[in-house]
C-alpha positions as a Markdown table, in Angstrom:
| # | Residue | x | y | z |
|---|---|---|---|---|
| 1 | Ser | 144.5 | 129.0 | 107.0 |
| 2 | Thr | 147.3 | 126.5 | 106.9 |
| 3 | Thr | 150.0 | 125.4 | 104.6 |
| 4 | Ser | 150.8 | 121.8 | 103.5 |
| 5 | Asn | 154.2 | 120.2 | 103.8 |
| 6 | Val | 156.2 | 119.1 | 100.7 |
| 7 | Asn | 154.1 | 116.0 | 100.3 |
| 8 | Gly | 150.9 | 118.1 | 100.2 |
| 9 | Leu | 149.8 | 116.9 | 103.7 |
| 10 | Ile | 147.9 | 119.3 | 106.0 |
| 11 | Thr | 148.0 | 118.7 | 109.7 |
| 12 | Ile | 145.6 | 120.6 | 112.0 |
| 13 | Lys | 144.6 | 120.2 | 115.7 |
| 14 | Ile | 140.8 | 119.8 | 116.1 |
| 15 | Gly | 139.3 | 121.8 | 119.0 |
| 16 | Asn | 141.6 | 124.9 | 118.8 |
| 17 | Gly | 140.5 | 128.3 | 117.6 |
| 18 | Asp | 137.6 | 130.7 | 118.0 |
| 19 | Thr | 134.1 | 129.2 | 117.5 |
| 20 | Tyr | 130.6 | 129.7 | 118.8 |
| 21 | Asp | 130.6 | 126.2 | 120.5 |
| 22 | His | 133.3 | 124.3 | 122.3 |
| 23 | Phe | 134.9 | 121.0 | 121.5 |
| 24 | Glu | 135.0 | 120.0 | 125.2 |
| 25 | Asp | 131.2 | 120.3 | 125.5 |
| 26 | Ile | 130.6 | 117.4 | 123.1 |
| 27 | Asp | 128.8 | 114.5 | 124.8 |
| 28 | Trp | 130.7 | 111.6 | 123.3 |
| 29 | Ser | 128.2 | 109.1 | 124.7 |
| 30 | Asp | 125.6 | 110.5 | 122.3 |
| 31 | Gly | 127.5 | 109.5 | 119.2 |
| 32 | Pro | 128.4 | 108.5 | 116.6 |
| 33 | Tyr | 130.0 | 111.8 | 115.5 |
| 34 | Phe | 131.6 | 112.7 | 112.2 |
| 35 | Leu | 134.2 | 115.1 | 111.0 |
| 36 | Gln | 133.4 | 117.0 | 107.8 |
| 37 | Thr | 136.2 | 118.9 | 106.0 |
| 38 | Glu | 135.9 | 121.4 | 103.1 |
| 39 | Ile | 138.9 | 122.9 | 101.4 |
| 40 | Asp | 139.5 | 125.7 | 98.9 |
| 41 | Pro | 143.1 | 125.2 | 97.6 |
| 42 | Glu | 143.1 | 128.9 | 96.6 |
| 43 | Gly | 142.5 | 130.0 | 100.2 |
| 44 | Gly | 139.0 | 131.4 | 99.5 |
| 45 | Ile | 135.5 | 130.0 | 100.2 |
| 46 | Asn | 135.0 | 128.1 | 97.0 |
| 47 | Tyr | 135.1 | 124.7 | 98.6 |
| 48 | Thr | 135.7 | 122.0 | 96.0 |
| 49 | Ile | 137.4 | 119.3 | 98.1 |
| 50 | Asn | 135.3 | 117.8 | 100.9 |
| 51 | Gly | 135.1 | 114.6 | 102.9 |
| 52 | Thr | 133.4 | 113.1 | 105.9 |
| 53 | Thr | 135.1 | 110.8 | 108.4 |
| 54 | Gln | 133.5 | 109.1 | 111.5 |
| 55 | Phe | 135.3 | 109.5 | 114.8 |
| 56 | Leu | 136.5 | 106.1 | 115.9 |
| 57 | Ser | 138.0 | 104.8 | 119.1 |
| 58 | Val | 141.7 | 103.9 | 119.0 |
| 59 | Pro | 143.0 | 100.7 | 120.8 |
| 60 | Tyr | 144.5 | 102.8 | 123.8 |
| 61 | Ala | 141.2 | 104.5 | 124.3 |
| 62 | Leu | 139.4 | 101.1 | 124.4 |
| 63 | His | 141.9 | 99.9 | 126.9 |
| 64 | Ala | 141.1 | 102.9 | 129.1 |
| 65 | Leu | 137.6 | 101.4 | 129.6 |
| 66 | Thr | 139.1 | 98.6 | 131.8 |
| 67 | Ala | 141.3 | 98.7 | 134.9 |
| 68 | Thr | 144.6 | 96.8 | 135.0 |
| 69 | Ser | 144.4 | 96.3 | 138.7 |
| 70 | Ile | 142.6 | 97.5 | 141.8 |
| 71 | Ser | 144.0 | 97.8 | 145.3 |
| 72 | Gly | 142.6 | 99.0 | 148.7 |
| 73 | Asp | 139.1 | 99.2 | 149.9 |
| 74 | Leu | 136.3 | 100.1 | 147.5 |
| 75 | Asn | 133.7 | 102.7 | 148.8 |
| 76 | Glu | 130.3 | 102.9 | 147.2 |
| 77 | Thr | 129.7 | 106.4 | 146.1 |
| 78 | Asp | 126.6 | 106.0 | 143.9 |
| 79 | Pro | 123.9 | 108.3 | 145.5 |
| 80 | Leu | 121.1 | 106.1 | 144.2 |
| 81 | Tyr | 122.5 | 103.0 | 145.9 |
| 82 | Ser | 123.0 | 104.9 | 149.1 |
| 83 | Leu | 119.3 | 105.8 | 149.2 |
| 84 | Ser | 118.2 | 102.2 | 148.5 |
| 85 | Ser | 117.3 | 99.5 | 151.0 |
| 86 | Ala | 120.2 | 97.4 | 149.8 |
| 87 | Ala | 122.7 | 99.9 | 151.3 |
| 88 | Ser | 121.6 | 99.0 | 154.8 |
| 89 | Ile | 121.8 | 95.2 | 154.4 |
| 90 | Ser | 124.3 | 93.8 | 156.9 |
| 91 | Asn | 126.0 | 90.4 | 157.4 |
| 92 | Asp | 123.5 | 89.6 | 160.2 |
| 93 | Asp | 120.7 | 90.3 | 157.7 |
| 94 | Ile | 122.2 | 87.8 | 155.3 |
| 95 | Ile | 122.6 | 85.2 | 158.1 |
| 96 | Asn | 119.0 | 85.7 | 159.2 |
| 97 | Trp | 117.8 | 85.3 | 155.6 |
| 98 | Asn | 119.8 | 82.1 | 155.2 |
| 99 | Asn | 118.3 | 80.8 | 158.4 |
| 100 | Lys | 114.7 | 81.8 | 157.6 |
| 101 | Leu | 111.7 | 79.7 | 158.7 |
| 102 | Glu | 111.2 | 76.9 | 156.2 |
| 103 | Val | 108.7 | 74.8 | 158.0 |
| 104 | Glu | 105.3 | 75.8 | 159.6 |
| 105 | Lys | 105.8 | 75.6 | 163.4 |
| 106 | Asp | 102.1 | 75.4 | 164.6 |
| 107 | Ser | 101.0 | 72.9 | 162.0 |
| 108 | Ser | 98.6 | 75.3 | 160.3 |
| 109 | Asn | 99.5 | 77.5 | 157.4 |
| 110 | Thr | 96.1 | 79.3 | 157.3 |
| 111 | Asn | 95.5 | 80.3 | 161.0 |
| 112 | Glu | 97.2 | 83.7 | 160.5 |
| 113 | Ile | 94.9 | 84.6 | 157.5 |
| 114 | Gln | 92.5 | 87.5 | 158.3 |
| 115 | His | 89.3 | 88.3 | 156.4 |
| 116 | Ile | 87.9 | 91.9 | 156.0 |
| 117 | Ser | 84.2 | 92.5 | 155.5 |
| 118 | Lys | 81.8 | 95.5 | 155.4 |
| 119 | Thr | 78.2 | 95.6 | 156.4 |
| 120 | Gly | 76.7 | 99.1 | 155.7 |
| 121 | Ser | 79.4 | 101.4 | 157.0 |
| 122 | Ile | 80.9 | 98.9 | 159.5 |
| 123 | Val | 84.3 | 97.4 | 158.4 |
| 124 | Thr | 85.3 | 94.3 | 160.4 |
| 125 | Leu | 88.5 | 92.3 | 160.6 |
| 126 | Ser | 88.1 | 88.6 | 161.5 |
| 127 | Lys | 90.0 | 86.7 | 164.3 |
| 128 | Asn | 89.5 | 89.4 | 167.0 |
| 129 | Gly | 90.7 | 92.1 | 164.7 |
| 130 | Gly | 88.0 | 94.6 | 165.7 |
| 131 | Ser | 86.0 | 96.9 | 163.5 |
| 132 | Phe | 85.5 | 100.6 | 162.6 |
| 133 | Val | 82.9 | 102.8 | 161.0 |
| 134 | Asp | 83.6 | 103.9 | 157.5 |
| 135 | Ser | 82.7 | 107.6 | 157.6 |
| 136 | Val | 82.9 | 107.9 | 153.8 |
| 137 | Asn | 80.0 | 105.9 | 152.5 |
| 138 | Val | 79.7 | 107.5 | 149.0 |
| 139 | Tyr | 82.4 | 107.0 | 146.5 |
| 140 | Lys | 82.9 | 108.8 | 143.2 |
| 141 | Ser | 83.7 | 106.4 | 140.4 |
| 142 | Gly | 84.0 | 108.6 | 137.3 |
| 143 | Arg | 82.0 | 111.2 | 135.4 |
| 144 | His | 78.4 | 111.2 | 136.7 |
| 145 | Ile | 78.9 | 107.8 | 138.5 |
| 146 | Glu | 78.9 | 107.2 | 142.2 |
| 147 | Val | 78.9 | 104.1 | 144.4 |
| 148 | Ser | 76.7 | 104.3 | 147.5 |
| 149 | Asn | 76.0 | 101.3 | 149.8 |
| 150 | Met | 77.4 | 98.8 | 147.3 |
| 151 | Glu | 75.2 | 100.2 | 144.5 |
| 152 | Ile | 76.4 | 101.9 | 141.3 |
| 153 | Asn | 74.4 | 104.9 | 140.2 |
| 154 | Tyr | 74.8 | 106.8 | 136.9 |
| 155 | Ser | 73.4 | 110.3 | 136.7 |
| 156 | Pro | 74.2 | 111.9 | 133.3 |
| 157 | Lys | 74.4 | 115.6 | 133.2 |
| 158 | Tyr | 72.0 | 115.8 | 130.3 |
| 159 | Lys | 69.5 | 113.4 | 128.8 |
| 160 | Ile | 67.2 | 113.1 | 125.8 |
| 161 | Gly | 64.0 | 115.2 | 126.3 |
| 162 | Asp | 65.6 | 117.9 | 128.4 |
| 163 | Tyr | 65.1 | 121.6 | 127.7 |
| 164 | His | 68.5 | 123.1 | 127.0 |
| 165 | Gln | 69.9 | 126.2 | 125.3 |
| 166 | Gly | 66.8 | 127.1 | 123.3 |
| 167 | Gly | 65.5 | 123.6 | 122.4 |
| 168 | Ile | 64.9 | 120.0 | 123.2 |
| 169 | Ile | 67.9 | 117.5 | 123.5 |
| 170 | Phe | 67.4 | 114.6 | 121.0 |
| 171 | Trp | 70.9 | 113.0 | 121.2 |
| 172 | Val | 73.6 | 112.9 | 123.9 |
| 173 | Asp | 77.2 | 111.6 | 123.6 |
| 174 | Pro | 78.6 | 109.0 | 126.0 |
| 175 | Ser | 80.0 | 111.6 | 128.3 |
| 176 | Gly | 76.6 | 113.1 | 129.0 |
| 177 | Asp | 78.0 | 116.6 | 128.5 |
| 178 | His | 77.5 | 117.2 | 124.8 |
| 179 | Gly | 74.8 | 116.5 | 122.2 |
| 180 | Leu | 72.3 | 117.9 | 119.7 |
| 181 | Ile | 69.2 | 120.1 | 120.2 |
| 182 | Ile | 66.1 | 120.6 | 118.0 |
| 183 | Ser | 64.2 | 123.8 | 118.0 |
| 184 | Thr | 60.8 | 124.0 | 119.8 |
| 185 | Glu | 59.2 | 125.5 | 116.8 |
| 186 | Glu | 59.5 | 125.7 | 113.0 |
| 187 | Ala | 62.4 | 127.9 | 111.9 |
| 188 | Gly | 61.1 | 131.1 | 110.6 |
| 189 | Glu | 57.6 | 132.6 | 110.5 |
| 190 | Gln | 57.0 | 131.8 | 106.8 |
| 191 | Gln | 56.4 | 128.1 | 106.6 |
| 192 | Pro | 56.6 | 125.9 | 104.7 |
| 193 | Val | 59.4 | 127.0 | 102.3 |
| 194 | Ile | 61.4 | 125.8 | 99.3 |
| 195 | Trp | 64.8 | 124.0 | 99.6 |
| 196 | Gly | 66.3 | 126.2 | 96.8 |
| 197 | Asp | 66.6 | 126.8 | 93.1 |
| 198 | Asp | 65.9 | 123.6 | 91.1 |
| 199 | Thr | 68.4 | 124.7 | 88.4 |
| 200 | Leu | 71.2 | 125.1 | 90.9 |
| 201 | Asp | 73.6 | 122.1 | 91.3 |
| 202 | Leu | 75.5 | 122.8 | 94.5 |
| 203 | Asn | 78.1 | 120.2 | 93.5 |
| 204 | Phe | 79.8 | 120.1 | 96.9 |
| 205 | Glu | 81.0 | 117.2 | 99.0 |
| 206 | Gln | 78.0 | 116.6 | 101.2 |
| 207 | Ser | 77.9 | 115.0 | 104.6 |
| 208 | Thr | 75.2 | 112.5 | 105.5 |
| 209 | Trp | 75.7 | 113.1 | 109.2 |
| 210 | Ser | 76.8 | 116.8 | 109.6 |
| 211 | Gly | 74.0 | 119.3 | 108.8 |
| 212 | Ala | 76.3 | 122.1 | 110.0 |
| 213 | Phe | 78.8 | 121.3 | 107.2 |
| 214 | Asn | 76.0 | 121.1 | 104.6 |
| 215 | Thr | 74.2 | 124.3 | 105.8 |
| 216 | Glu | 77.4 | 126.4 | 105.6 |
| 217 | Ala | 78.0 | 125.1 | 102.0 |
| 218 | Ile | 74.4 | 125.9 | 101.0 |
| 219 | Val | 74.1 | 129.4 | 102.3 |
| 220 | Thr | 77.3 | 130.5 | 100.5 |
| 221 | Leu | 75.6 | 129.6 | 97.2 |
| 222 | Gln | 72.0 | 130.5 | 97.7 |
| 223 | Asp | 70.0 | 133.5 | 98.8 |
| 224 | Gly | 66.4 | 134.3 | 99.5 |
| 225 | Leu | 63.8 | 132.4 | 101.6 |
| 226 | Thr | 65.2 | 128.8 | 101.6 |
| 227 | Ala | 65.3 | 126.1 | 104.2 |
| 228 | Ala | 69.0 | 126.3 | 105.0 |
| 229 | Ile | 69.0 | 130.1 | 105.2 |
| 230 | Leu | 66.0 | 130.0 | 107.6 |
| 231 | Cys | 68.0 | 127.8 | 109.9 |
| 232 | Asp | 71.2 | 129.8 | 109.6 |
| 233 | Glu | 69.3 | 133.0 | 110.5 |
| 234 | Tyr | 67.2 | 131.4 | 113.3 |
| 235 | Glu | 67.8 | 132.6 | 116.9 |
| 236 | Lys | 66.3 | 131.4 | 120.2 |
| 237 | Asp | 67.2 | 132.3 | 123.8 |
| 238 | Gly | 70.4 | 134.0 | 122.6 |
| 239 | Tyr | 71.7 | 131.1 | 120.5 |
| 240 | Ser | 72.2 | 131.7 | 116.8 |
| 241 | Asp | 74.3 | 128.7 | 115.7 |
| 242 | Trp | 71.5 | 126.7 | 114.2 |
| 243 | Phe | 71.6 | 124.6 | 111.0 |
| 244 | Leu | 69.4 | 122.4 | 108.8 |
| 245 | Pro | 69.6 | 118.7 | 109.9 |
| 246 | Ser | 71.2 | 116.1 | 107.7 |
| 247 | Val | 69.5 | 112.7 | 106.9 |
| 248 | Val | 71.4 | 111.0 | 109.8 |
| 249 | Glu | 70.5 | 113.8 | 112.3 |
| 250 | Trp | 66.8 | 113.6 | 111.2 |
| 251 | Asn | 66.9 | 109.8 | 111.8 |
| 252 | Leu | 68.1 | 110.5 | 115.4 |
| 253 | Ile | 65.2 | 112.9 | 115.8 |
| 254 | Tyr | 62.7 | 110.4 | 114.4 |
| 255 | Asn | 64.0 | 107.7 | 116.8 |
| 256 | Asn | 63.3 | 110.0 | 119.8 |
| 257 | Ile | 60.2 | 111.7 | 118.4 |
| 258 | Trp | 57.9 | 110.4 | 121.2 |
| 259 | Ile | 60.1 | 111.8 | 124.0 |
| 260 | Ile | 60.6 | 115.1 | 122.1 |
| 261 | Asn | 56.9 | 115.7 | 121.5 |
| 262 | Lys | 55.9 | 114.6 | 125.0 |
| 263 | Thr | 58.2 | 117.3 | 126.4 |
| 264 | Leu | 56.8 | 119.9 | 123.9 |
| 265 | Glu | 53.2 | 119.0 | 124.7 |
| 266 | Ala | 53.7 | 119.2 | 128.4 |
| 267 | Asp | 55.3 | 122.7 | 128.1 |
| 268 | Asn | 51.9 | 124.5 | 127.6 |
| 269 | Asn | 53.7 | 127.2 | 125.8 |
| 270 | Pro | 51.8 | 128.5 | 122.7 |
| 271 | Asp | 55.1 | 129.2 | 121.0 |
| 272 | Thr | 56.2 | 125.6 | 121.1 |
| 273 | Lys | 54.9 | 123.1 | 118.5 |
| 274 | Ala | 55.2 | 119.4 | 118.3 |
| 275 | Ile | 57.0 | 117.9 | 115.4 |
| 276 | Ser | 54.0 | 116.6 | 113.5 |
| 277 | Gly | 54.2 | 118.0 | 110.1 |
| 278 | His | 54.2 | 115.7 | 107.1 |
| 279 | His | 57.4 | 116.5 | 105.3 |
| 280 | Tyr | 60.5 | 118.3 | 106.6 |
| 281 | Trp | 63.6 | 119.3 | 104.6 |
| 282 | Thr | 67.0 | 117.8 | 105.2 |
| 283 | Ser | 70.3 | 119.5 | 104.2 |
| 284 | Asn | 71.1 | 116.7 | 101.7 |
| 285 | Glu | 70.4 | 117.2 | 98.0 |
| 286 | Tyr | 69.6 | 114.3 | 95.7 |
| 287 | Asp | 70.6 | 116.0 | 92.5 |
| 288 | Tyr | 70.5 | 119.5 | 91.0 |
| 289 | Glu | 66.6 | 119.3 | 90.9 |
| 290 | Asp | 65.8 | 117.3 | 94.0 |
| 291 | Ala | 66.6 | 117.2 | 97.7 |
| 292 | Tyr | 65.8 | 114.8 | 100.5 |
| 293 | Ser | 62.9 | 115.3 | 102.8 |
| 294 | Ile | 61.6 | 113.1 | 105.7 |
| 295 | Asp | 58.0 | 112.0 | 106.1 |
| 296 | Ile | 58.0 | 112.4 | 109.9 |
| 297 | Lys | 54.8 | 110.3 | 110.2 |
| 298 | Glu | 56.3 | 107.3 | 108.5 |
| 299 | Gly | 60.0 | 107.9 | 109.2 |
| 300 | Glu | 60.9 | 107.5 | 105.5 |
| 301 | Phe | 63.1 | 109.7 | 103.4 |
| 302 | Asp | 62.2 | 110.7 | 99.8 |
| 303 | Trp | 63.6 | 113.1 | 97.3 |
| 304 | Ile | 61.3 | 115.9 | 96.0 |
| 305 | Asn | 61.8 | 118.9 | 93.8 |
| 306 | Lys | 63.8 | 121.7 | 95.5 |
| 307 | Thr | 61.1 | 124.3 | 94.6 |
| 308 | Glu | 58.3 | 122.5 | 96.5 |
| 309 | Asp | 57.4 | 123.6 | 100.0 |
| 310 | Cys | 58.3 | 121.6 | 103.1 |
| 311 | Leu | 58.5 | 122.4 | 106.8 |
| 312 | Val | 61.8 | 123.3 | 108.4 |
| 313 | Arg | 63.2 | 122.6 | 111.9 |
| 314 | Ala | 66.6 | 123.9 | 113.0 |
| 315 | Ile | 69.1 | 122.0 | 115.2 |
| 316 | Arg | 72.3 | 123.0 | 117.0 |
| 317 | Glu | 75.2 | 121.4 | 118.9 |
| 318 | Phe | 76.0 | 121.9 | 122.6 |
């Protein structure tokens, strides 16, 4: 609290008093800074008079940035300069630089050039430079890539047609570490089955490429023995995160159907079955009555009534 003079002027010294922070801790180089004032003429906390003023430099403060005069020797105290190469440059170094060689003395500006070469594991330097044996002859050049004897070899961790985590890989991402798997058999013992109720319009935002998204939306609105529910309840080799493929995922399967079926046929396992049925359900509906299926023999998609029976294959991500 303070009291004005007879002219109504209040004078206070900024930086005094008790506060949770300190005026001297302000980093003035991180400005600009402003002073905000709020006043209650009655001495309470009902502030009705307020204003904001920027802190500005006064002429004497600006003059303090410069020196009027300097006398005596100046000693460099910058620690970064002291650690640099420039700190050790002497007058002799300057003289030597000014007298550096400007003209080739032996009339050849290429005779000092050396060439390095490698044959097998022998590294040789030209012009009597000698040679040595490179003991490291295989170089890693990235994920699943190695350079051996000047040849680049790529060995992806997984590839299409591999058995993996309960099924056959039918798509692998560029890293070679992740992809999509199709089941080695039809999902569920009762096959074929219906897609769902032909009077039910799911009316959800479908994905043409994510069967997992579509399957989750379908099973929340349907029950009974349907294609999506068969995939959602399917389990193989301890994996239970299967879903009904979308039209895009079925297209990837069809593009690699030869590799997939060759792997399945070579398995000689009575529980595995080649993908050879006529129509398989996708997880995409056409309208409230129809849903898309794929004719696996022709690779064509068509919409048929949801209450008709089609085969079902489940897929999962890894």
